[in-house]
Amino acid sequence: MTTKILIAGFGGQGVLFAGKAIAKMGMDKDMQVSWLPSYGPEMRGGTANCSVIISDDEEIGSPIVNIPDILFSFNIQSFDKFESTVAPGGILFADSALISKKSDRTDIKAFYIPATELASKNDLQGGANVIMLGKFVAESGLFDKDEFIDHMVSSIPATKAKLIANNRKAFDIGYNYKD
Amino acid sequence: MAKVLMKGNEAIAEAAIRSGCRHYFGYPITPQTEIAEYMAKRMPKIGGVCLQAESEIAAINMVLGASSAGVRVMTSSSSPGISLKSEGISYMVGSDLPALILNVQRGGPGLGGIQPAQSDYYQATKANGHGDLHLIVLAPNSIQEAADYTSLAFELGDKYRVPVMMLADGALGQMMEPVEFKEVAETALPEKPWATTGTECKRKKNIINSLFIKPDELEVSVNERFDRYAEIEKNETRAEEYMTEDADIVIVSYGITSRICKTAITLARKEGLKVGMVRPITLWPYPSNTLAKVAKTAKEFLVVELNKGQMVDDVKISIECSRPVSFYGRTGGMMPTPEEILEELRKIGGRIE
């Protein structure tokens, strides 16, 4: 099965990191993976997005995701731009602290997580992306929870224990969040 | 070694280091600046040199100097920067100096844009500088290939004493994929008895030069180089054939675009269209024989590139215009979707029914 994921928001929201965490997890599970960022001036405060493809049975052709099976939307601009492109049967994860709209599509599953708000309430500034990853792992069924967290924090040096703890905490908040 | 997830630019830099490259000279330009960043971090730790020159022209001439001294050396840039390097590249060809020159292409002409393009095909394959010359031109389509062909570029350059260009694009430079590196032992680097390393009063001095005032001498020098080009054409031409055995329509595409085409082929095959692909891996020498062979059974060819059709003539010449050749491409930094290519395939499919 091949899953095409698009993660979109502002530069600085950890959009590229979230994509990298998914791609790395896929790679460590011996899947085919690709990660393609938007690049250029949009990285400096403008919109940023990345295409991630993971597959357990085929070589990845085009690395560009035009019709995502899974969309992460971290701002209203990306919601407006990409919500209509989600494949039928796909999943939308939207940061409802920043996006007041809801999708009126009936052919996709949509989850609204006030990730930015949850992050600041729990003293986890900049952790909205990891909160969303937690919800993604809970709802997509693609990866095991503990395995995903362990892989995600494995790139953080042990000396930054606080950062590891915060990432684990943020992930759990998202994983356990109910609408 | 285990697989690591890396950007194309970083993987190329790491592969170069593992291939014994200890000298990097460059000047920043999007979308390939990560190479210089990576080299700046790594080179000082391993006794190498990473130097940001005052311009692309300075950088390529530093490459010329380092290569004259016999070391493995590379430079990298993106389209407008490669134009600036053209003079130095020609001098390197004329001096028989190997080096890796990487072009992570962006849209042109002029300053153009910063998004992926393949619009330097003509430049790379026909005339990357003045004079009778060729460069070996390698076109990877994945991060693993980008790493592998970096090593290959150094090997071929040293073997034939020619500069080698790797033609990538902004997408390959910026995307991450798993990559596994091959270790090349330092001792495996070839001897270069021609290099200007100092005679120690033990041998005749070596001279690295591209100036031959006497026409008869220059002709001998160029002819000798073209003998080597003939060897390269015979031994080093590379292409991938993908589902060509039963294909009525054969796509010809290279680099990142060939991957979009593979997805389009999967979609087309589901609709019953028999589509395959020839992917040139060396853009020079061009895999004409592979195309000529495939033309015996194919009915039509479709060239797909991120430009306005620069490779079409090479395909027509290779198959001696024995089949219709059409073109689909996007340019300026735009990338086609597999569905756009599928639409072209449907049109051709309708014609050949």
Short mmCIF file of N, CA, C and O in Angstrom, two decimals, chain B residues 17-72:
data_model
loop_
_atom_site.label_atom_id
_atom_site.label_comp_id
_atom_site.label_asym_id
_atom_site.label_seq_id
_atom_site.Cartn_x
_atom_site.Cartn_y
_atom_site.Cartn_z
N ILE B 17 32.77 13.04 -0.58
CA ILE B 17 33.80 12.88 0.46
C ILE B 17 34.23 11.41 0.54
O ILE B 17 35.41 11.10 0.60
N ARG B 18 33.24 10.51 0.51
CA ARG B 18 33.55 9.08 0.59
C ARG B 18 34.29 8.58 -0.64
O ARG B 18 34.90 7.51 -0.62
N SER B 19 34.20 9.34 -1.74
CA SER B 19 34.93 8.96 -2.95
C SER B 19 36.33 9.56 -2.98
O SER B 19 37.01 9.50 -4.00
N GLY B 20 36.71 10.19 -1.89
CA GLY B 20 38.08 10.73 -1.82
C GLY B 20 38.19 12.19 -2.22
O GLY B 20 39.29 12.73 -2.32
N CYS B 21 37.05 12.85 -2.43
CA CYS B 21 37.11 14.27 -2.76
C CYS B 21 37.40 15.06 -1.48
O CYS B 21 36.67 14.96 -0.50
N ARG B 22 38.50 15.80 -1.49
CA ARG B 22 38.86 16.59 -0.31
C ARG B 22 38.93 18.08 -0.63
O ARG B 22 39.39 18.87 0.17
N HIS B 23 38.48 18.45 -1.83
CA HIS B 23 38.53 19.85 -2.22
C HIS B 23 37.22 20.26 -2.85
O HIS B 23 36.77 19.66 -3.84
N TYR B 24 36.61 21.27 -2.27
CA TYR B 24 35.34 21.80 -2.80
C TYR B 24 35.46 23.31 -2.93
O TYR B 24 35.84 24.01 -1.98
N PHE B 25 35.17 23.82 -4.10
CA PHE B 25 35.16 25.27 -4.33
C PHE B 25 33.81 25.63 -4.94
O PHE B 25 33.38 25.01 -5.91
N GLY B 26 33.14 26.62 -4.36
CA GLY B 26 31.82 26.96 -4.88
C GLY B 26 31.40 28.35 -4.49
O GLY B 26 32.13 29.10 -3.82
N TYR B 27 30.22 28.70 -4.97
CA TYR B 27 29.63 29.98 -4.64
C TYR B 27 28.13 29.72 -4.47
O TYR B 27 27.54 29.01 -5.28
N PRO B 28 27.51 30.26 -3.41
CA PRO B 28 26.13 29.85 -3.09
C PRO B 28 25.11 30.25 -4.16
O PRO B 28 25.23 31.32 -4.75
N ILE B 29 24.16 29.37 -4.37
CA ILE B 29 23.00 29.68 -5.20
C ILE B 29 21.91 28.64 -4.92
O ILE B 29 22.21 27.45 -4.82
N THR B 30 20.69 29.08 -4.74
CA THR B 30 19.56 28.17 -4.58
C THR B 30 19.32 27.47 -5.91
O THR B 30 19.41 28.12 -6.94
N PRO B 31 18.99 26.19 -5.94
CA PRO B 31 18.68 25.28 -4.83
C PRO B 31 19.77 24.26 -4.51
O PRO B 31 19.46 23.10 -4.34
N GLN B 32 21.01 24.68 -4.39
CA GLN B 32 22.07 23.69 -4.11
C GLN B 32 23.01 24.12 -2.99
O GLN B 32 24.05 23.50 -2.80
N THR B 33 22.65 25.17 -2.24
CA THR B 33 23.57 25.73 -1.26
C THR B 33 23.88 24.75 -0.12
O THR B 33 24.93 24.85 0.51
N GLU B 34 22.99 23.77 0.11
CA GLU B 34 23.25 22.77 1.17
C GLU B 34 24.57 22.03 0.93
O GLU B 34 25.18 21.53 1.87
N ILE B 35 25.00 21.94 -0.32
CA ILE B 35 26.26 21.23 -0.60
C ILE B 35 27.43 21.99 0.04
O ILE B 35 28.25 21.40 0.73
N ALA B 36 27.45 23.29 -0.20
CA ALA B 36 28.52 24.10 0.39
C ALA B 36 28.43 24.07 1.92
O ALA B 36 29.45 23.98 2.61
N GLU B 37 27.20 24.11 2.46
CA GLU B 37 27.03 24.05 3.92
C GLU B 37 27.61 22.76 4.47
O GLU B 37 28.32 22.75 5.48
N TYR B 38 27.29 21.66 3.80
CA TYR B 38 27.73 20.34 4.23
C TYR B 38 29.25 20.23 4.15
O TYR B 38 29.91 19.76 5.08
N MET B 39 29.80 20.71 3.05
CA MET B 39 31.24 20.66 2.85
C MET B 39 31.96 21.54 3.90
O MET B 39 33.02 21.16 4.41
N ALA B 40 31.36 22.69 4.19
CA ALA B 40 31.99 23.60 5.16
C ALA B 40 32.06 22.94 6.54
O ALA B 40 32.99 23.16 7.30
N LYS B 41 31.05 22.14 6.85
CA LYS B 41 31.03 21.44 8.14
C LYS B 41 32.03 20.29 8.16
O LYS B 41 32.74 20.09 9.12
N ARG B 42 32.07 19.51 7.09
CA ARG B 42 32.82 18.25 7.09
C ARG B 42 34.30 18.40 6.70
O ARG B 42 35.16 17.75 7.29
N MET B 43 34.58 19.20 5.71
CA MET B 43 35.94 19.22 5.15
C MET B 43 37.03 19.54 6.18
O MET B 43 38.06 18.86 6.21
N PRO B 44 36.81 20.58 7.03
CA PRO B 44 37.89 20.88 7.99
C PRO B 44 38.19 19.72 8.94
O PRO B 44 39.31 19.56 9.39
N LYS B 45 37.18 18.88 9.20
CA LYS B 45 37.37 17.77 10.14
C LYS B 45 38.16 16.62 9.54
O LYS B 45 38.65 15.76 10.26
N ILE B 46 38.23 16.56 8.21
CA ILE B 46 38.90 15.42 7.58
C ILE B 46 40.11 15.87 6.76
O ILE B 46 40.57 15.17 5.86
N GLY B 47 40.60 17.06 7.08
CA GLY B 47 41.81 17.54 6.40
C GLY B 47 41.56 18.01 4.98
O GLY B 47 42.48 18.08 4.18
N GLY B 48 40.32 18.32 4.66
CA GLY B 48 39.99 18.79 3.31
C GLY B 48 39.86 20.30 3.26
O GLY B 48 40.06 21.00 4.26
N VAL B 49 39.52 20.79 2.10
CA VAL B 49 39.35 22.22 1.90
C VAL B 49 37.97 22.50 1.35
O VAL B 49 37.56 21.90 0.35
N CYS B 50 37.21 23.38 2.03
CA CYS B 50 35.98 23.89 1.47
C CYS B 50 36.15 25.40 1.40
O CYS B 50 36.38 26.04 2.42
N LEU B 51 36.06 25.95 0.20
CA LEU B 51 36.31 27.37 0.08
C LEU B 51 35.18 28.04 -0.70
O LEU B 51 34.83 27.59 -1.80
N GLN B 52 34.59 29.05 -0.09
CA GLN B 52 33.61 29.85 -0.83
C GLN B 52 34.36 30.92 -1.59
O GLN B 52 34.94 31.83 -1.00
N ALA B 53 34.36 30.80 -2.90
CA ALA B 53 35.12 31.72 -3.75
C ALA B 53 34.36 33.04 -3.87
O ALA B 53 33.23 33.17 -3.42
N GLU B 54 35.01 34.02 -4.49
CA GLU B 54 34.35 35.32 -4.66
C GLU B 54 33.34 35.30 -5.79
O GLU B 54 32.53 36.21 -5.92
N SER B 55 33.38 34.27 -6.63
CA SER B 55 32.42 34.15 -7.72
C SER B 55 32.48 32.74 -8.27
O SER B 55 33.40 31.98 -7.95
N GLU B 56 31.54 32.41 -9.12
CA GLU B 56 31.55 31.10 -9.78
C GLU B 56 32.79 30.95 -10.66
O GLU B 56 33.34 29.86 -10.80
N ILE B 57 33.18 32.05 -11.30
CA ILE B 57 34.34 32.00 -12.21
C ILE B 57 35.60 31.67 -11.41
O ILE B 57 36.42 30.84 -11.81
N ALA B 58 35.73 32.31 -10.25
CA ALA B 58 36.88 32.01 -9.40
C ALA B 58 36.84 30.56 -8.96
O ALA B 58 37.86 29.86 -8.98
N ALA B 59 35.64 30.09 -8.58
CA ALA B 59 35.52 28.72 -8.06
C ALA B 59 35.96 27.70 -9.10
O ALA B 59 36.72 26.77 -8.79
N ILE B 60 35.51 27.84 -10.34
CA ILE B 60 35.85 26.83 -11.35
C ILE B 60 37.35 26.87 -11.64
O ILE B 60 37.96 25.83 -11.92
N ASN B 61 37.95 28.04 -11.55
CA ASN B 61 39.40 28.11 -11.80
C ASN B 61 40.19 27.53 -10.63
O ASN B 61 41.30 27.00 -10.82
N MET B 62 39.63 27.59 -9.43
CA MET B 62 40.25 26.89 -8.30
C MET B 62 40.16 25.38 -8.51
O MET B 62 41.09 24.63 -8.19
N VAL B 63 39.03 24.95 -9.06
CA VAL B 63 38.87 23.52 -9.38
C VAL B 63 39.93 23.12 -10.41
O VAL B 63 40.57 22.07 -10.27
N LEU B 64 40.12 23.96 -11.41
CA LEU B 64 41.14 23.68 -12.43
C LEU B 64 42.52 23.52 -11.78
O LEU B 64 43.26 22.57 -12.08
N GLY B 65 42.83 24.42 -10.87
CA GLY B 65 44.13 24.36 -10.21
C GLY B 65 44.30 23.12 -9.37
O GLY B 65 45.32 22.42 -9.44
N ALA B 66 43.26 22.80 -8.58
CA ALA B 66 43.33 21.63 -7.70
C ALA B 66 43.45 20.35 -8.51
O ALA B 66 44.23 19.45 -8.19
N SER B 67 42.67 20.27 -9.58
CA SER B 67 42.71 19.08 -10.43
C SER B 67 44.09 18.93 -11.08
O SER B 67 44.60 17.81 -11.22
N SER B 68 44.69 20.05 -11.45
CA SER B 68 46.06 20.01 -12.03
C SER B 68 47.03 19.35 -11.06
O SER B 68 47.97 18.67 -11.46
N ALA B 69 46.77 19.58 -9.77
CA ALA B 69 47.66 19.01 -8.75
C ALA B 69 47.29 17.57 -8.41
O ALA B 69 47.86 16.96 -7.51
N GLY B 70 46.30 17.04 -9.12
CA GLY B 70 46.02 15.60 -9.03
C GLY B 70 45.01 15.17 -7.99
O GLY B 70 44.77 13.97 -7.83
N VAL B 71 44.38 16.11 -7.28
CA VAL B 71 43.44 15.70 -6.24
C VAL B 71 42.03 15.57 -6.80
O VAL B 71 41.72 16.12 -7.86
N ARG B 72 41.20 14.83 -6.08
CA ARG B 72 39.78 14.77 -6.46
C ARG B 72 39.10 16.05 -5.97
O ARG B 72 39.22 16.41 -4.80
#
